[in-house]
Every structure is written in structure tokens, then in C-alpha cells.
Coordinates of C-alpha atoms in Angstrom, one line a residue:
Chain A
X1 CA 0.0 0.0 0.0
X2 CA 1.4 3.4 -1.0
X3 CA 2.1 5.7 1.9
X4 CA -0.4 8.7 1.7
X5 CA 0.6 12.3 2.3
X6 CA -0.1 12.5 6.0
X7 CA -0.1 16.3 6.0
X8 CA -3.2 16.3 3.9
X9 CA -5.1 13.8 6.0
X10 CA -8.0 14.5 8.4
X11 CA -6.7 14.3 12.0
X12 CA -10.2 13.6 13.4
X13 CA -12.5 10.9 12.1
X14 CA -16.1 11.9 12.1
X15 CA -17.2 8.2 12.0
X16 CA -14.6 6.8 14.4
X17 CA -17.0 4.3 16.1
X18 CA -18.3 2.8 12.9
X19 CA -14.8 2.8 11.4
X20 CA -13.4 0.9 14.4
X21 CA -16.1 -1.7 14.2
X22 CA -15.5 -2.1 10.5
X23 CA -11.7 -2.3 11.1
X24 CA -12.3 -5.2 13.6
X25 CA -14.4 -7.0 11.0
X26 CA -11.8 -6.4 8.3
X27 CA -9.1 -7.8 10.6
X28 CA -11.2 -10.9 11.3
X29 CA -12.0 -11.6 7.7
X30 CA -15.7 -10.8 8.3
X31 CA -16.1 -7.7 6.2
X32 CA -17.4 -7.8 2.6
X33 CA -15.0 -7.2 -0.3
X34 CA -16.6 -3.8 -1.0
X35 CA -16.4 -2.7 2.6
X36 CA -12.8 -3.7 2.8
X37 CA -11.8 -2.1 -0.5
X38 CA -13.5 1.2 0.3
X39 CA -11.9 1.4 3.8
X40 CA -8.4 0.5 2.7
X41 CA -8.3 2.2 -0.7
X42 CA -10.2 5.3 0.1
X43 CA -10.8 6.0 3.7
X44 CA -7.3 5.3 4.9
X45 CA -5.9 7.7 2.3
X46 CA -7.7 10.6 3.9
X47 CA -8.1 9.8 7.6
X48 CA -5.0 9.8 9.8
X49 CA -6.5 8.2 13.0
X50 CA -7.9 5.3 11.0
X51 CA -4.7 4.9 9.0
X52 CA -2.7 4.7 12.3
X53 CA -5.2 2.3 13.9
X54 CA -5.3 0.0 10.9
X55 CA -1.5 -0.2 10.8
X56 CA -1.3 -0.8 14.5
X57 CA -3.9 -3.6 14.3
X58 CA -2.0 -5.2 11.4
X59 CA 1.3 -5.0 13.2
X60 CA -0.2 -6.4 16.4
X61 CA -1.7 -9.3 14.6
X62 CA 1.6 -10.1 12.9
X63 CA 3.5 -9.8 16.1
X64 CA 1.0 -12.1 17.9
X65 CA 1.4 -14.7 15.2
X66 CA 5.2 -14.6 15.2
X67 CA 5.7 -14.3 19.0
X68 CA 2.9 -16.3 20.4
X69 CA 2.8 -19.5 18.4
X70 CA 5.1 -22.5 18.7
X71 CA 5.6 -26.2 18.3
X72 CA 4.3 -28.8 20.7
X73 CA 7.0 -30.8 22.4
X74 CA 8.0 -33.8 20.3
X75 CA 7.5 -36.3 23.1
X76 CA 3.9 -35.1 23.5
X77 CA 3.0 -36.4 20.0
X78 CA 4.5 -39.8 20.8
X79 CA 2.7 -39.9 24.1
X80 CA -0.6 -39.3 22.5
X81 CA -0.1 -41.9 19.8
X82 CA 0.9 -44.5 22.3
X83 CA -2.0 -43.6 24.6
X84 CA -4.4 -44.1 21.7
X85 CA -2.8 -47.4 20.8
X86 CA -3.3 -48.6 24.3
X87 CA -6.8 -47.3 24.3
X88 CA -7.5 -49.2 21.1
X89 CA -6.2 -52.5 22.4
X90 CA -8.2 -52.1 25.6
Chain B
X1 CA -19.4 -31.2 22.4
X2 CA -22.4 -33.0 21.1
X3 CA -21.6 -36.5 22.4
X4 CA -24.4 -38.3 20.7
X5 CA -22.8 -40.6 18.2
X6 CA -23.8 -39.9 14.7
X7 CA -21.6 -42.3 12.9
X8 CA -20.2 -45.7 13.3
X9 CA -16.7 -45.5 11.9
X10 CA -14.7 -48.7 11.2
X11 CA -11.4 -49.0 13.0
X12 CA -9.6 -48.0 9.8
X13 CA -11.7 -44.9 9.4
X14 CA -11.2 -43.9 13.0
X15 CA -7.4 -44.2 12.7
X16 CA -7.5 -42.2 9.4
X17 CA -9.6 -39.4 10.9
X18 CA -7.4 -39.3 14.0
X19 CA -4.1 -39.2 12.3
X20 CA -5.0 -37.2 9.3
X21 CA -7.6 -34.8 10.6
X22 CA -6.9 -34.5 14.4
X23 CA -3.1 -34.8 14.8
X24 CA -2.1 -32.0 12.4
X25 CA -3.6 -29.5 14.9
X26 CA -1.3 -30.6 17.8
X27 CA 0.9 -27.5 17.7
X28 CA -2.1 -25.2 17.9
X29 CA -3.7 -27.3 20.6
X30 CA -0.6 -27.3 22.7
X31 CA -0.2 -23.5 22.3
X32 CA -3.8 -23.0 23.4
X33 CA -3.4 -25.4 26.3
X34 CA -0.2 -23.8 27.5
X35 CA -1.6 -20.3 27.4
X36 CA -4.7 -21.4 29.4
X37 CA -2.8 -23.3 32.0
X38 CA 0.5 -21.4 32.0
X39 CA 2.2 -24.6 33.1
X40 CA 4.2 -26.9 30.8
X41 CA 3.1 -30.2 32.5
X42 CA -0.6 -29.2 32.8
X43 CA -0.5 -28.1 29.1
X44 CA 0.8 -31.5 28.0
X45 CA -1.8 -33.4 30.1
X46 CA -4.6 -31.2 28.9
X47 CA -3.7 -31.8 25.2
X48 CA -3.4 -35.5 25.8
X49 CA -6.7 -35.7 27.7
X50 CA -8.3 -33.8 24.8
X51 CA -7.0 -36.2 22.2
X52 CA -8.1 -39.2 24.2
X53 CA -11.6 -37.7 24.5
X54 CA -11.6 -36.9 20.8
X55 CA -10.8 -40.5 20.0
X56 CA -13.4 -41.8 22.5
X57 CA -16.1 -39.6 21.0
X58 CA -14.9 -39.9 17.4
X59 CA -18.3 -41.2 16.3
X60 CA -19.9 -37.8 17.1
X61 CA -17.4 -36.1 14.8
X62 CA -18.9 -35.4 11.4
X63 CA -16.4 -35.8 8.6
X64 CA -16.2 -32.7 6.4
X65 CA -16.8 -30.4 9.3
X66 CA -14.1 -28.4 11.0
X67 CA -12.0 -30.8 13.0
X68 CA -9.9 -28.0 14.5
X69 CA -12.9 -26.2 15.9
X70 CA -14.3 -29.5 17.2
X71 CA -10.9 -30.2 19.0
X72 CA -10.6 -26.7 20.4
X73 CA -14.1 -27.0 21.9
X74 CA -13.2 -30.2 23.7
X75 CA -10.0 -28.7 25.0
X76 CA -11.8 -25.6 26.2
X77 CA -14.4 -27.6 28.0
X78 CA -11.8 -29.9 29.5
X79 CA -9.9 -26.9 30.8
X80 CA -13.0 -25.4 32.4
X81 CA -14.1 -28.7 33.9
X82 CA -10.8 -30.3 35.0
X83 CA -8.1 -27.7 35.1
X84 CA -9.4 -24.4 35.9
X85 CA -10.4 -25.6 39.4
X86 CA -6.9 -26.9 40.2
X87 CA -5.1 -24.1 38.4
X88 CA -2.2 -22.7 40.4
X89 CA -3.4 -19.2 39.6
X90 CA -7.2 -19.3 39.5
X91 CA -8.8 -16.5 37.6
X92 CA -8.7 -13.5 39.8
X93 CA -11.7 -11.9 38.2
X94 CA -15.2 -13.2 38.4
X95 CA -16.4 -14.2 35.0
X96 CA -19.9 -12.6 35.4
X97 CA -18.4 -9.4 36.7
X98 CA -16.0 -9.1 33.8
X99 CA -18.8 -9.8 31.3
X100 CA -21.3 -7.4 32.8
X101 CA -18.6 -4.7 33.2
X102 CA -17.4 -4.9 29.7
X103 CA -20.9 -5.4 28.2
X104 CA -22.3 -2.5 30.1
X105 CA -24.0 0.5 28.6
X106 CA -21.5 1.1 25.9
X107 CA -19.9 -2.0 24.4
X108 CA -18.5 0.0 21.6
X109 CA -17.0 2.7 23.7
X110 CA -13.6 3.6 22.4
X111 CA -10.8 3.3 24.9
X112 CA -8.1 2.8 22.3
X113 CA -4.9 3.1 24.2
X114 CA -2.1 5.2 22.8
X115 CA 0.3 2.8 21.3
X116 CA 2.5 3.3 18.2
X117 CA 3.5 0.8 15.6
X118 CA 7.2 1.7 16.2
X119 CA 7.0 1.0 19.9
X120 CA 5.3 -2.3 19.2
X121 CA 7.8 -3.4 16.6
X122 CA 10.6 -2.8 19.1
X123 CA 9.2 -5.4 21.4
X124 CA 11.4 -8.2 20.3
X125 CA 11.4 -10.3 23.5
X126 CA 8.6 -11.9 25.4
X127 CA 6.6 -8.7 26.0
X128 CA 3.7 -9.5 23.7
X129 CA 3.5 -13.1 24.9
X130 CA 3.6 -12.1 28.5
X131 CA 1.0 -9.4 27.9
X132 CA -1.3 -12.0 26.3
X133 CA -0.7 -14.5 29.1
X134 CA -1.6 -11.9 31.7
X135 CA -5.1 -11.2 30.3
X136 CA -8.1 -12.8 32.0
X137 CA -8.7 -16.2 30.5
X138 CA -11.9 -15.2 28.6
X139 CA -10.1 -12.3 26.9
X140 CA -7.0 -14.3 26.3
X141 CA -9.0 -17.1 24.7
X142 CA -10.8 -14.9 22.1
X143 CA -7.4 -13.4 21.0
X144 CA -5.9 -16.9 20.6
X145 CA -8.9 -18.1 18.6
X146 CA -9.1 -15.0 16.3
X147 CA -5.6 -13.7 15.9
X148 CA -3.4 -16.8 16.3
X149 CA -5.8 -19.5 14.9
X150 CA -7.9 -17.5 12.4
X151 CA -11.2 -18.8 13.6
X152 CA -14.3 -17.0 12.2
X153 CA -16.9 -15.5 14.6
X154 CA -19.4 -18.3 14.1
X155 CA -16.7 -20.9 14.8
X156 CA -15.7 -19.0 17.9
X157 CA -19.3 -18.8 19.0
X158 CA -19.6 -22.6 18.7
X159 CA -16.3 -23.3 20.5
X160 CA -17.1 -21.0 23.4
X161 CA -20.9 -21.5 23.5
X162 CA -21.6 -17.8 23.4
X163 CA -23.6 -15.7 20.9
X164 CA -21.7 -14.1 17.9
X165 CA -22.4 -10.6 19.3
X166 CA -20.6 -11.5 22.5
X167 CA -17.7 -12.9 20.5
X168 CA -17.4 -9.6 18.7
X169 CA -17.6 -7.4 21.7
X170 CA -15.4 -9.6 23.9
X171 CA -12.7 -9.6 21.1
X172 CA -12.9 -5.9 20.8
X173 CA -12.4 -5.5 24.5
X174 CA -9.7 -8.1 24.6
X175 CA -7.7 -6.3 21.9
X176 CA -8.0 -3.0 23.7
X177 CA -6.9 -4.5 27.0
X178 CA -3.9 -6.1 25.2
X179 CA -3.0 -2.8 23.6
X180 CA -3.4 -1.0 27.0
X181 CA -0.9 -3.4 28.6
X182 CA 1.5 -3.0 25.7
X183 CA 1.1 0.8 25.8
X184 CA 2.0 0.8 29.5
X185 CA 5.0 -1.3 28.8
X186 CA 6.1 1.0 26.0
X187 CA 5.7 3.9 28.3
X188 CA 7.8 2.2 31.0
X189 CA 10.5 1.7 28.4
X190 CA 10.5 5.4 27.7
X191 CA 8.5 5.6 24.5
X192 CA 6.8 8.9 24.1
X193 CA 3.5 7.9 22.7
X194 CA 2.1 11.3 22.1

């Protein structure tokens, strides 16, 4: 996404509440394509608070995914498989 | 979990479902269990118990439906029924109290904390993970389901047995609480957020 000229953007969003609700739905993949397209391609080019909030949400989601996920311990997988085998025999 | 058996799978089908549809989610399941229990041993036990229950009730799993959501629901219920009671750090906040406070007159009230992308991106250690872990379990859960595991609202509603509207408002609150914690952290590290 091309960086808009921040000096020309609105510093106050007249529809902040609706925008924040829409932003949540966009982040969660629940917005329609039209809503998403309008918000990202038009609204974010002219509204500084929404632009900043959107980028914060995107960064937070990326950080959560990279910092808060991981692999299960390898012995756990083996333990589960052998527990199931025993369960099956019983 | 709907425990009424709907199918009668053969032994071969059971094994195929278990290994091909259930086991691939073990990393996500373990991460969820660890963040709920905050204890390495409890997390392993919880995941193992969940998989054993899944196997035992496999006839109530409908092939073609979302296996991951089905497993997460069993894990969440096992945690509430078997682990939350004996948890070393029981939830300090009463569930009803939290829900009624955050669902009070203005669910969509904006309390967006002042946090900047730059400050967030400088958190390269465990700050975000610790902040997530420190949230009350109901808030932590919705962030894990939505942001780490990409569940949709309707799937989350099924996993958590709550209406979609509650999923949406709880998630919104949870993200604001997380940002608030991170903003406080950034402030303590000397970031000027204004």
C-alpha cells in the first residue's frame, strides 16, 4: 500500500466508532470485499486516526502470530499416539 | 461437544480421521493449552486428555466439518471442567463481573490506548507473549482463537458456547486490553506515545 501524504489527511475521524467496528471485521475476515476495499483504498488515504489504527492492528496481529505460536514438544505427539494405541487395544 | 454418536466408523476410518484430521492440529492445541494453564506439564496433560476424549467420542465427529474447531471446543471444556479448578493461579476476576462490566451500557466505547507501531515493533522479546498470558482467561481465549488461529466469529461462538455478538464485543475489549498493557509497557520503556 502506497504511503499517503499525512499532512493532507484528516486528523479527526467523524465516524470513528463505525470505522473501528469495520476495522475489527476487516481484521477478522468478516467484512465484505466492498467494505474492505472502500476502507483500505479510500478512507485510509484521507483519515489519519484510522490509518494509524489500521497499521497498529496489522502489526499487532503479525506480532502475535510470530511471537505467540510455537511447536508442541515432540514427546507429546509420541505420548498421544501410544496412549491411543493402548486405548484401542483395551 | 455433542456427544451423541452420529456415525459408526470402522477401526480403519477412526485411525485415518485421528491421524489425518486431528493430529495435524497438535501445535495449535498445545499452544492454546499452554496459554490457558501457564504450566508446561498441565498443558501436555490437557492436550493428551483432549486427544483421548476426541478418540473416544470420534463417532460424534462429522467428517467434512471443521476438525480443529471440534478439538478446540473439547480442549476448552476440559480446561474449564478439569483444570481451571486446580489451576495454580485461579482467575482473579469473576467471569460474570467481567462480562457485565465490559458489556455494560457502551460496548463500543472507544478506549483505544495510545500505542504506536514503532514501539510495538521494538518489542522483540517476550513482552507480547507475557501481555497475552496476563489477560483474564476469557479475553486471552478470544485473541488466541481469532488472531493466532484465524477462527471465524461463528466458529468461535460454537467453540465458546456464546452468541456471535458476544464474541465480537469480547474480542474488541480483549484487543483494547492487550494494547493497553503494551502501551503501559512501551511507556515504562521510555517511549513517548504522544
